[in-house]
PDB file of C-alpha atoms in Angstrom:
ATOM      1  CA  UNK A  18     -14.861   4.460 -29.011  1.00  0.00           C
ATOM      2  CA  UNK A  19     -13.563   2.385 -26.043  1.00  0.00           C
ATOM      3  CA  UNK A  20      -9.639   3.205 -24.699  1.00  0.00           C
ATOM      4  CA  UNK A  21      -7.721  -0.015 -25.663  1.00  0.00           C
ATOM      5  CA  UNK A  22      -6.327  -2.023 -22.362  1.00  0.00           C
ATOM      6  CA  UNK A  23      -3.127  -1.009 -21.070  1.00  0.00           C
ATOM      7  CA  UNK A  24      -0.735  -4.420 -21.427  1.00  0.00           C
ATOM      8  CA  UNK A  25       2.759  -4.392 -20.955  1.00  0.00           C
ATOM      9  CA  UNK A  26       3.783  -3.394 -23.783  1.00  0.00           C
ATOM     10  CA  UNK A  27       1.747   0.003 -23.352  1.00  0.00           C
ATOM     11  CA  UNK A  28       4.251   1.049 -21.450  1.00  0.00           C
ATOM     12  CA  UNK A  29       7.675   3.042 -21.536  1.00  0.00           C
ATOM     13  CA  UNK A  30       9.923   3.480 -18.641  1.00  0.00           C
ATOM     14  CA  UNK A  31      10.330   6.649 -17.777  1.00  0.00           C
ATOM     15  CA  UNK A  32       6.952   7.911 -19.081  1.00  0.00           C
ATOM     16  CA  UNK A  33       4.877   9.984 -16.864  1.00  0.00           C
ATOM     17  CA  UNK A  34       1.595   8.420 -17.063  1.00  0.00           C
ATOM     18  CA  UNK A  35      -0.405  11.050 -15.580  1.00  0.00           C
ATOM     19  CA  UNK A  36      -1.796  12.811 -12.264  1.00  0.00           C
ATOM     20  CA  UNK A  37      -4.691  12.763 -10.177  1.00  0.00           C
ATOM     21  CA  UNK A  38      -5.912  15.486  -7.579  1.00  0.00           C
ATOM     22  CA  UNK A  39      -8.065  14.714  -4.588  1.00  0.00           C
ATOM     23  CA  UNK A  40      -9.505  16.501  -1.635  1.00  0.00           C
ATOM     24  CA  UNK A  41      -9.039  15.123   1.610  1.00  0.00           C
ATOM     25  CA  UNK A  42     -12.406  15.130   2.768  1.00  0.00           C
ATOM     26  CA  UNK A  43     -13.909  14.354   5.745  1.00  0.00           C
ATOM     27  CA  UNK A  44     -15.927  11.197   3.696  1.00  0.00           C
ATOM     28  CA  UNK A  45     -12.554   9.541   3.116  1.00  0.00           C
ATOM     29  CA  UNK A  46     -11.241   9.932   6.660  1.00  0.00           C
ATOM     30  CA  UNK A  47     -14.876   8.162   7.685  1.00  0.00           C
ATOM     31  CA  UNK A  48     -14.449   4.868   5.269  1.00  0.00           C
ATOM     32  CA  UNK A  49     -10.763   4.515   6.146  1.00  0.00           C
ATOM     33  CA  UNK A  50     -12.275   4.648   9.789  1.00  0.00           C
ATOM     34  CA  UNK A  51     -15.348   2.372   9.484  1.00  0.00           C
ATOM     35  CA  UNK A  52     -12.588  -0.489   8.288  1.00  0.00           C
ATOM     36  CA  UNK A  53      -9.600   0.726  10.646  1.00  0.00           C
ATOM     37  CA  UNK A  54     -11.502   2.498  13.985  1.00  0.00           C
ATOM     38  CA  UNK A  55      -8.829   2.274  15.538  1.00  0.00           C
ATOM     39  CA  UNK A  56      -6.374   4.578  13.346  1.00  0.00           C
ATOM     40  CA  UNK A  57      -8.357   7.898  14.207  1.00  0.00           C
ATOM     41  CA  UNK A  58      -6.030  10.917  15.169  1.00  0.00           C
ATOM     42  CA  UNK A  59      -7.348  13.818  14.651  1.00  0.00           C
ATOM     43  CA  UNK A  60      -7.219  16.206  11.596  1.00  0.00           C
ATOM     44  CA  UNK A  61      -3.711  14.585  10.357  1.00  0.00           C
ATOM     45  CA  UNK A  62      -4.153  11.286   8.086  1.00  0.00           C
ATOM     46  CA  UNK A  63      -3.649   8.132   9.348  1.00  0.00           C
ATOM     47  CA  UNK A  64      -0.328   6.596   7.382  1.00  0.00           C
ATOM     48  CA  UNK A  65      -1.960   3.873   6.043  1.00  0.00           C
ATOM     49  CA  UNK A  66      -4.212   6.040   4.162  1.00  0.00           C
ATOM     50  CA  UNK A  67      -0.969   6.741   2.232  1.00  0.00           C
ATOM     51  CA  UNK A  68      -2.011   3.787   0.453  1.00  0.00           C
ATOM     52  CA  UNK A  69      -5.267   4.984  -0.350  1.00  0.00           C
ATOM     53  CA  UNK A  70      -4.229   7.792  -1.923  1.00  0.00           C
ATOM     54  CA  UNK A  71      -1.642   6.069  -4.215  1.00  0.00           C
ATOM     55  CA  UNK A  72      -4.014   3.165  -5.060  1.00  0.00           C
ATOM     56  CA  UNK A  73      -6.867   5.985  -6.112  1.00  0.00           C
ATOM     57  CA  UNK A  74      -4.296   7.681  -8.091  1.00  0.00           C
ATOM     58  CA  UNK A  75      -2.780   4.696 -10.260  1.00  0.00           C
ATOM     59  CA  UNK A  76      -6.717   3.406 -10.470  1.00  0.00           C
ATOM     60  CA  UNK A  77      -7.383   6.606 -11.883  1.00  0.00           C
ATOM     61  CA  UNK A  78      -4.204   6.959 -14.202  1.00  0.00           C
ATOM     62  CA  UNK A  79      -3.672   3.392 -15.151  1.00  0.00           C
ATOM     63  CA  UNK A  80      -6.518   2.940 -17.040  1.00  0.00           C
ATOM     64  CA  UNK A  81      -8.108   0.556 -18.503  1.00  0.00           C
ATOM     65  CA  UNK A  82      -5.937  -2.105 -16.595  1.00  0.00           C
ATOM     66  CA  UNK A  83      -6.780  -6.211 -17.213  1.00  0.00           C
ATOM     67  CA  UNK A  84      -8.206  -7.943 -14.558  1.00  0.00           C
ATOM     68  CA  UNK A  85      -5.888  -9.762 -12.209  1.00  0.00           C
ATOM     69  CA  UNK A  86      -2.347  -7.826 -12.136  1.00  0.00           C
ATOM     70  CA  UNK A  87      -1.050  -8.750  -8.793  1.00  0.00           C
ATOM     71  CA  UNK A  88       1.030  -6.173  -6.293  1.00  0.00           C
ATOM     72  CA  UNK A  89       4.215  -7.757  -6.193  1.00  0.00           C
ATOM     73  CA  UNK A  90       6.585  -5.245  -3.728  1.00  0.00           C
ATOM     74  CA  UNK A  91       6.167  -1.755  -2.682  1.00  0.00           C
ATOM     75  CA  UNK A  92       8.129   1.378  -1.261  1.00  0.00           C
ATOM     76  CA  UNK A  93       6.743   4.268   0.993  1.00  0.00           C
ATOM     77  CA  UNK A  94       8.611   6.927   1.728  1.00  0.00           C
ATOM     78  CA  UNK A  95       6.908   9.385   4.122  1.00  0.00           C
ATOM     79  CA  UNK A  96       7.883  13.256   4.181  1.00  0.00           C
ATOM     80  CA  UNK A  97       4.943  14.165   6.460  1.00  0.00           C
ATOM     81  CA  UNK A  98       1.362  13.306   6.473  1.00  0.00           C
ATOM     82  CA  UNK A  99      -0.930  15.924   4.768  1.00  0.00           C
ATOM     83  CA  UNK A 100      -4.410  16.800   7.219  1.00  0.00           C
ATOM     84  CA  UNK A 101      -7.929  16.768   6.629  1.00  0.00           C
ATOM     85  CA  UNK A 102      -8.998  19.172   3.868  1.00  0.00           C
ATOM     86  CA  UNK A 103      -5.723  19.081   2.077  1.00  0.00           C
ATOM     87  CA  UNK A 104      -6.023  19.075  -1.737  1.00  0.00           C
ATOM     88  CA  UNK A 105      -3.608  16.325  -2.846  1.00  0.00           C
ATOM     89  CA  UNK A 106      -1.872  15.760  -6.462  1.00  0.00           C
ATOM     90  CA  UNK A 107      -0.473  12.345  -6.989  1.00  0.00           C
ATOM     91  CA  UNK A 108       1.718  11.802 -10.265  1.00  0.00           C
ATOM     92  CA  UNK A 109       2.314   8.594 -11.620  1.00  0.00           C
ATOM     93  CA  UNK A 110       5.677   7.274 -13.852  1.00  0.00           C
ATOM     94  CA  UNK A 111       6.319   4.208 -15.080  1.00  0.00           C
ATOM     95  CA  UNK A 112      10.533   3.308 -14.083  1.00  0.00           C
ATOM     96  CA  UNK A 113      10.896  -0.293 -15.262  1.00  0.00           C
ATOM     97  CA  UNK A 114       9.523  -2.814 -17.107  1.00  0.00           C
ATOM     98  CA  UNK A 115      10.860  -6.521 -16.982  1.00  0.00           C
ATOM     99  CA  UNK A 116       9.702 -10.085 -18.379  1.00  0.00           C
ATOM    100  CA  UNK A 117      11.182 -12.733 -16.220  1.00  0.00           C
ATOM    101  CA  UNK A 118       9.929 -15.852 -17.721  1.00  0.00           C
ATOM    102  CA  UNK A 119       6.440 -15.219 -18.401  1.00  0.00           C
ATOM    103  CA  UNK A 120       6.240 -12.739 -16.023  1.00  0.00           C
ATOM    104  CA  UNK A 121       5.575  -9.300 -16.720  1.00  0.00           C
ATOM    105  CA  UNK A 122       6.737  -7.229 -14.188  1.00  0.00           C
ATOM    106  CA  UNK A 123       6.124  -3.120 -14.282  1.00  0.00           C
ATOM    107  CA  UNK A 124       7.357  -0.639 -11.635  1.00  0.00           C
ATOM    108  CA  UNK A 125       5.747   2.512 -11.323  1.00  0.00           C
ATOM    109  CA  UNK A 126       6.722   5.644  -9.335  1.00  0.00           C
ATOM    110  CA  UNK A 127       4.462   8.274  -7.156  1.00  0.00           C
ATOM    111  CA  UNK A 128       4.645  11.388  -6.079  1.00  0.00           C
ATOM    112  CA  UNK A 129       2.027  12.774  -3.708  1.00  0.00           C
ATOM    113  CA  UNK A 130       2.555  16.514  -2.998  1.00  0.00           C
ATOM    114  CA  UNK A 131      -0.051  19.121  -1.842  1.00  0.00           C
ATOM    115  CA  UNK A 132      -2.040  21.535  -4.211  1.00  0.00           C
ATOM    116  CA  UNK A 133       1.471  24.494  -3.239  1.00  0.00           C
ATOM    117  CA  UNK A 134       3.981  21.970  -4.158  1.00  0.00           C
ATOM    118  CA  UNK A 135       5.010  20.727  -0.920  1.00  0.00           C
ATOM    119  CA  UNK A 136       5.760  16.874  -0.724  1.00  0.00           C
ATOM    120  CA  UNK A 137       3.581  14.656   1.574  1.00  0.00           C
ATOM    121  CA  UNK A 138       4.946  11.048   0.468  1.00  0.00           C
ATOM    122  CA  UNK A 139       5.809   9.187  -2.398  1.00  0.00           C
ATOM    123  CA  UNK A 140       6.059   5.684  -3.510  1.00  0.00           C
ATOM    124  CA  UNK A 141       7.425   2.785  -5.535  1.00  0.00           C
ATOM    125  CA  UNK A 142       5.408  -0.296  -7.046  1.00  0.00           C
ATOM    126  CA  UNK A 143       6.103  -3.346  -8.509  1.00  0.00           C
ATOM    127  CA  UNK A 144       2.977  -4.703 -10.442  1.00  0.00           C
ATOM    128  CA  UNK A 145       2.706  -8.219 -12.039  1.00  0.00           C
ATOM    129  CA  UNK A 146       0.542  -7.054 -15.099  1.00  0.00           C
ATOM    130  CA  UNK A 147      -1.416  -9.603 -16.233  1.00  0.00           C
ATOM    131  CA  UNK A 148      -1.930  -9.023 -20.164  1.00  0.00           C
TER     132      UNK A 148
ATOM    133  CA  UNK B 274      15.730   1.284  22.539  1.00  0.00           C
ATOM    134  CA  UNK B 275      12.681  -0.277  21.612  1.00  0.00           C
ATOM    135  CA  UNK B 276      13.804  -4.258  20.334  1.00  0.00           C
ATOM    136  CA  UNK B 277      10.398  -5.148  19.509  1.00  0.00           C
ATOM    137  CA  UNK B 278       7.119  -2.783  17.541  1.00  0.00           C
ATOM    138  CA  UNK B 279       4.167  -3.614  19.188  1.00  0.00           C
ATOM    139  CA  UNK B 280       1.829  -6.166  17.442  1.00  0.00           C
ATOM    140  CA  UNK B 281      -1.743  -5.161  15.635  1.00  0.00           C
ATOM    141  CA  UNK B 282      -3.624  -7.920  14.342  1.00  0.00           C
ATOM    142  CA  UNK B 283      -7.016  -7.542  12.114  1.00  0.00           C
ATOM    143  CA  UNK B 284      -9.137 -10.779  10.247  1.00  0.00           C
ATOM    144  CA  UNK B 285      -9.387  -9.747   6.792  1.00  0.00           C
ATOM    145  CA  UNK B 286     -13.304 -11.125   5.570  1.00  0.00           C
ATOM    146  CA  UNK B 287     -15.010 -10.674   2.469  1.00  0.00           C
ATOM    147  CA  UNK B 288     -16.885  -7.501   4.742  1.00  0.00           C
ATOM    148  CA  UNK B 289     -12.833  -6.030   4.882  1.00  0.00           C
ATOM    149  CA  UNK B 290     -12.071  -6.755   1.402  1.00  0.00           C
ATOM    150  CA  UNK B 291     -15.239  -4.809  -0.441  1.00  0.00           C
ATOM    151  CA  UNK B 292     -14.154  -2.110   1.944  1.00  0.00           C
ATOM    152  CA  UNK B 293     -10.965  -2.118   1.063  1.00  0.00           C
ATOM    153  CA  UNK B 294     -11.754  -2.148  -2.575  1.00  0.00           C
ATOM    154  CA  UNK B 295     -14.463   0.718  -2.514  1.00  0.00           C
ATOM    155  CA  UNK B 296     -11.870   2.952  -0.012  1.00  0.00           C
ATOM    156  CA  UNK B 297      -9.168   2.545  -2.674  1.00  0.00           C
ATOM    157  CA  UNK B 298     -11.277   2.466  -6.180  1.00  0.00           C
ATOM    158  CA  UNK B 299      -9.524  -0.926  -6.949  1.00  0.00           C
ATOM    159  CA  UNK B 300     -12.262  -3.487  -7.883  1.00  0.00           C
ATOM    160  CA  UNK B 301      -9.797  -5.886  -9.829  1.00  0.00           C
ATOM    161  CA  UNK B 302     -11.542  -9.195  -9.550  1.00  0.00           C
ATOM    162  CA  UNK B 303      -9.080 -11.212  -7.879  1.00  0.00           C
ATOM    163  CA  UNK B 304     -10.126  -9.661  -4.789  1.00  0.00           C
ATOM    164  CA  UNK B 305     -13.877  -9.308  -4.965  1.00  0.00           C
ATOM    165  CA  UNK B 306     -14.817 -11.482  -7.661  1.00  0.00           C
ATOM    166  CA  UNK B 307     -15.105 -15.209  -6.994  1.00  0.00           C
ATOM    167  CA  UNK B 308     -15.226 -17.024 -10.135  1.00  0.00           C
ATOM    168  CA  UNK B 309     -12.438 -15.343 -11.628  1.00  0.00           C
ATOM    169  CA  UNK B 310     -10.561 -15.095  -9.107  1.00  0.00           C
ATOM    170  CA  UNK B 311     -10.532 -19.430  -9.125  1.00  0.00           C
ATOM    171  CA  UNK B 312      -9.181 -19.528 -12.365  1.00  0.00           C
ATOM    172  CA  UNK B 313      -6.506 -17.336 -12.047  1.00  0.00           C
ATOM    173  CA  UNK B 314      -2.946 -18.785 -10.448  1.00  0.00           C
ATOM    174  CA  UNK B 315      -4.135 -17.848  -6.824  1.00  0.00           C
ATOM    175  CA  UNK B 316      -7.405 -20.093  -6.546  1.00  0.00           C
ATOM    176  CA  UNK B 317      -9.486 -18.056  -5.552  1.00  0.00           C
ATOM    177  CA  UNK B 318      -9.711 -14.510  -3.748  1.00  0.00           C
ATOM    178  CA  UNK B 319      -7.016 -12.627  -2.537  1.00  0.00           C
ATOM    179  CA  UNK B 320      -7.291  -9.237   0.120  1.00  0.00           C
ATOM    180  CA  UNK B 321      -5.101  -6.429  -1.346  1.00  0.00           C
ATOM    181  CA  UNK B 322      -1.955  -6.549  -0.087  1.00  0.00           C
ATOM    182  CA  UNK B 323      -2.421  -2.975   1.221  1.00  0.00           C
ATOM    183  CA  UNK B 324      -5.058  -4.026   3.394  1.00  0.00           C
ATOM    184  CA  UNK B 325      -2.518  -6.436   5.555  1.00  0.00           C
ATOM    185  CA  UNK B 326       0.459  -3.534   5.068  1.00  0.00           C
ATOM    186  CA  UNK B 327      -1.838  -1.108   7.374  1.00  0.00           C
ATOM    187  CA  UNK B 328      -0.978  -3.228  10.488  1.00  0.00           C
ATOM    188  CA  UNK B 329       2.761  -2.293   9.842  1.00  0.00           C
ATOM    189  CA  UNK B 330       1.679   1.185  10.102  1.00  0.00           C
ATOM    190  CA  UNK B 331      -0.299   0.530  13.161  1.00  0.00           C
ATOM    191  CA  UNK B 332       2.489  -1.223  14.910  1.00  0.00           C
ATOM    192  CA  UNK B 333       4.789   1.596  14.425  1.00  0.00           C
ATOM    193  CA  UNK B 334       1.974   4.107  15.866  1.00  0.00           C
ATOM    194  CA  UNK B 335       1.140   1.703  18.781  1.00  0.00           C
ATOM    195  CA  UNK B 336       5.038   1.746  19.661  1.00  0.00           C
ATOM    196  CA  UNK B 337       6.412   5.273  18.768  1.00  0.00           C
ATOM    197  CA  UNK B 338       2.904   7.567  18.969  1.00  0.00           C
ATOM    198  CA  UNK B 339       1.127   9.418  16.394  1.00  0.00           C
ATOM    199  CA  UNK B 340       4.478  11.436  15.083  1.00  0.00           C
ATOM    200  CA  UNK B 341       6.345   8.320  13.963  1.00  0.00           C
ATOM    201  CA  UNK B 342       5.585   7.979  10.400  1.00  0.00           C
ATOM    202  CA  UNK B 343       7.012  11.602   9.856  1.00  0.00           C
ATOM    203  CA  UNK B 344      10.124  10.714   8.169  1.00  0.00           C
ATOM    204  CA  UNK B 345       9.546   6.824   7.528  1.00  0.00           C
ATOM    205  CA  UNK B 346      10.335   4.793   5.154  1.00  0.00           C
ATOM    206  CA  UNK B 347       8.862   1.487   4.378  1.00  0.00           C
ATOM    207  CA  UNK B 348      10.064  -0.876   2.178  1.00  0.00           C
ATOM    208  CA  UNK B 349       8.407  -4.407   1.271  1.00  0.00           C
ATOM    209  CA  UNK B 350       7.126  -7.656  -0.504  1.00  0.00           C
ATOM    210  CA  UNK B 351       3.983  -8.925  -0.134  1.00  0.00           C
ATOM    211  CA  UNK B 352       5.242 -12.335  -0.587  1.00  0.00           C
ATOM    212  CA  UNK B 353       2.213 -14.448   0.054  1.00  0.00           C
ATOM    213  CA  UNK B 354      -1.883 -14.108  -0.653  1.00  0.00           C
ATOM    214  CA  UNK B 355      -3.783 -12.741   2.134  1.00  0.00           C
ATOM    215  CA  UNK B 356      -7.202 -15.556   1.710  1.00  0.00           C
ATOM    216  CA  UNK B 357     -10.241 -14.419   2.987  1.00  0.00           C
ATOM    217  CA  UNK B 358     -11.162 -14.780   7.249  1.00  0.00           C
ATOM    218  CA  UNK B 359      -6.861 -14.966   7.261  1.00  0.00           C
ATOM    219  CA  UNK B 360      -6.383 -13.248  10.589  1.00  0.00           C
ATOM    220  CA  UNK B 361      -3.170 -11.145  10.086  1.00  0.00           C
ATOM    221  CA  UNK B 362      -0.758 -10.160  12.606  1.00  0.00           C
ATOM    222  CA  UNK B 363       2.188  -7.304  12.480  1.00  0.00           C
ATOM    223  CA  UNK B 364       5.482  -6.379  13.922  1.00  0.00           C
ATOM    224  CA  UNK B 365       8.834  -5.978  13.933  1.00  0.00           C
ATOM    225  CA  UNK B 366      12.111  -6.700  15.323  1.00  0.00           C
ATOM    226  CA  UNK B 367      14.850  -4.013  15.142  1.00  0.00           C
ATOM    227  CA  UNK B 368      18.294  -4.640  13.053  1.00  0.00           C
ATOM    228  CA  UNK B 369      20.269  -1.615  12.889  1.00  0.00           C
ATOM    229  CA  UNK B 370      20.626   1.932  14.526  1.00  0.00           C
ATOM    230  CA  UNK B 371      22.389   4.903  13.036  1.00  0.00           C
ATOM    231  CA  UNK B 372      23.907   6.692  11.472  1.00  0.00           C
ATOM    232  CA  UNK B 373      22.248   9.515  12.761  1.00  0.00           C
ATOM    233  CA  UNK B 374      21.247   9.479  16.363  1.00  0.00           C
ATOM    234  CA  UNK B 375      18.101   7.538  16.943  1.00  0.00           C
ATOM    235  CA  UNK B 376      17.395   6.385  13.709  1.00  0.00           C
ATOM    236  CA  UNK B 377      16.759   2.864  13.467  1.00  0.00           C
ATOM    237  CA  UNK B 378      15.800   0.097  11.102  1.00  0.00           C
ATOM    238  CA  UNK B 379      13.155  -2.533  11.517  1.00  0.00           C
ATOM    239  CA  UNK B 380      12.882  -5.799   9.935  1.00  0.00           C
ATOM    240  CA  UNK B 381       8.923  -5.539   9.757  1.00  0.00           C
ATOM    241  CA  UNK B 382       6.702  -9.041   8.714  1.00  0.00           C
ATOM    242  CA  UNK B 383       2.853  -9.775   8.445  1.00  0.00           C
ATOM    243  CA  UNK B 384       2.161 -12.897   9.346  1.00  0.00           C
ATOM    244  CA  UNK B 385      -1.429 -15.119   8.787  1.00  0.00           C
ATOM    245  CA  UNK B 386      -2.794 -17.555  11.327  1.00  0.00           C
ATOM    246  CA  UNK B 387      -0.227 -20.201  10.767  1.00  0.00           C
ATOM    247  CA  UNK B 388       2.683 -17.826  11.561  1.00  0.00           C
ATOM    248  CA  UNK B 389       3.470 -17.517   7.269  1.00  0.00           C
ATOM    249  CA  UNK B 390       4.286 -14.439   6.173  1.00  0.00           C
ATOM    250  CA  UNK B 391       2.423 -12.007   3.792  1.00  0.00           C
ATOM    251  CA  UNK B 392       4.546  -9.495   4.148  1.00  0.00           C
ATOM    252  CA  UNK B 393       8.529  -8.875   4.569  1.00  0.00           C
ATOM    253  CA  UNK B 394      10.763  -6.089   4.750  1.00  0.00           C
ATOM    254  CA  UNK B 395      12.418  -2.517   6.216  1.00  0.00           C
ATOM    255  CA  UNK B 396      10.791  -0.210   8.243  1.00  0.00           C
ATOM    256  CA  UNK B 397      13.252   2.753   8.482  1.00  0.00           C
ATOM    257  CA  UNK B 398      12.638   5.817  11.156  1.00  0.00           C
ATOM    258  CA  UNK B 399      14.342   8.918  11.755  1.00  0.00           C
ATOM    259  CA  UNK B 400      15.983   9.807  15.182  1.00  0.00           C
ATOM    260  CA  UNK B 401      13.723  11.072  18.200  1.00  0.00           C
ATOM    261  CA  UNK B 402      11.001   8.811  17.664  1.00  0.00           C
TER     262      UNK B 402
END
């Protein structure tokens, strides 16, 4: 049995839609750097891999999506940056929903925090769903 | 007081894109799928937006060192399509300091090759950058 698509009206604000839990592995920190050399550091994560780990969590999470939502706006707010070999656990809530016009705007909210609790970053999306 | 963030630039190509997409698990076909992508509103492909929002992060780095995104906050619209071989640029002017000591807000952009931006909006950081 296939998981029906999630449209817009799937969703309920203030619904937590789920988590995801990753390992900061070495891998990860080699992509990000074989697209962005110049970003290495060290052991701590580059910030723009904040993004990475958000857009692996709601890809995980949000799913099955339709093709072609567009990312309309989005909010990072950075606590500190979490270091190679972290274990990371990013939960995902829908806030808001809104149709203006035809447009069907949802905003989703994440929390990244590491595998004791303590908060690395979080964020705040605004996602043109397309079905 | 540091007026201006340093500027980062990167040309986002189809090679960028797929990387993007397979860094991030996000394979939605208006960025790596051609034919769908053309009949969709944007005409055609589109980089993820997250892609071009890097440089932000970049500029604040190449400005303030490796420490500066403790304590950041970044807030922003990705208010037009990144096309494919665009060659992006980022920075930032600042617009307000305070309350505490040393923090300061940024009015942060992307901008493509013809000086449009992508991207718009706050870059906030907290005091001893």
């Amino acid at each position: 049995m296939t998981t029906p698509v999630l449209t817009f009206s799937s969703f309920t604000p203030g619904t937590l839609m789920g988590r995801s839990e990753t390992l900061l592995d070495a891998a990860a920190f080699q992509r990000w750097f074989e697209l962005f050399p110049e970003d290495e550091q060290g052991p701590v994560m580059p910030a723009g891999m904040v993004a990475v780990v958000t857009m692996r969590a709601y890809s995980e999470v949000l799913t099955p999506r339709p093709p072609g939502n567009v990312h309309g706006a989005q909010r990072f707010e950075i606590e500190r940056l979490p270091l190679l070999g972290d274990r990371l656990v990013t939960e995902f809530r829908c806030v808001d929903k809104k149709l203006r016009g035809e447009r069907k705007w949802v905003t989703f909210e994440s929390t990244t925090t590491g595998s004791a609790g303590e908060r690395f970053f979080a964020g705040r999306m605004a996602i043109l769903w397309a079905a | 007081m540091t007026a201006e963030l340093a500027r980062c630039t990167k040309r986002v190509d189809r090679q960028a894109i797929r990387l993007y997409a397979a860094i991030t698990d996000d394979f939605n076909p208006i960025h790596v799928d051609p034919e769908f992508a053309a009949k969709t509103p944007m005409g055609g492909i589109i980089a993820h937006g997250m892609l071009s929002l890097n440089l932000i992060w970049q500029s604040l780095r190449a400005t303030f060192g490796d420490k500066a995104a403790k304590g950041a906050s970044l807030d922003i619209r990705f208010t037009r399509p990144v096309r494919e071989d665009d060659v992006v640029t980022a920075g930032g002017e600042l617009v307000e300091t305070g309350p505490a000591e040393g923090a300061r807000k940024y009015r942060v952009w992307v901008r493509n090759q013809r000086g449009e931006a992508v991207i718009e909006g706050d870059l906030r950081i907290r005091a001893n950058q």
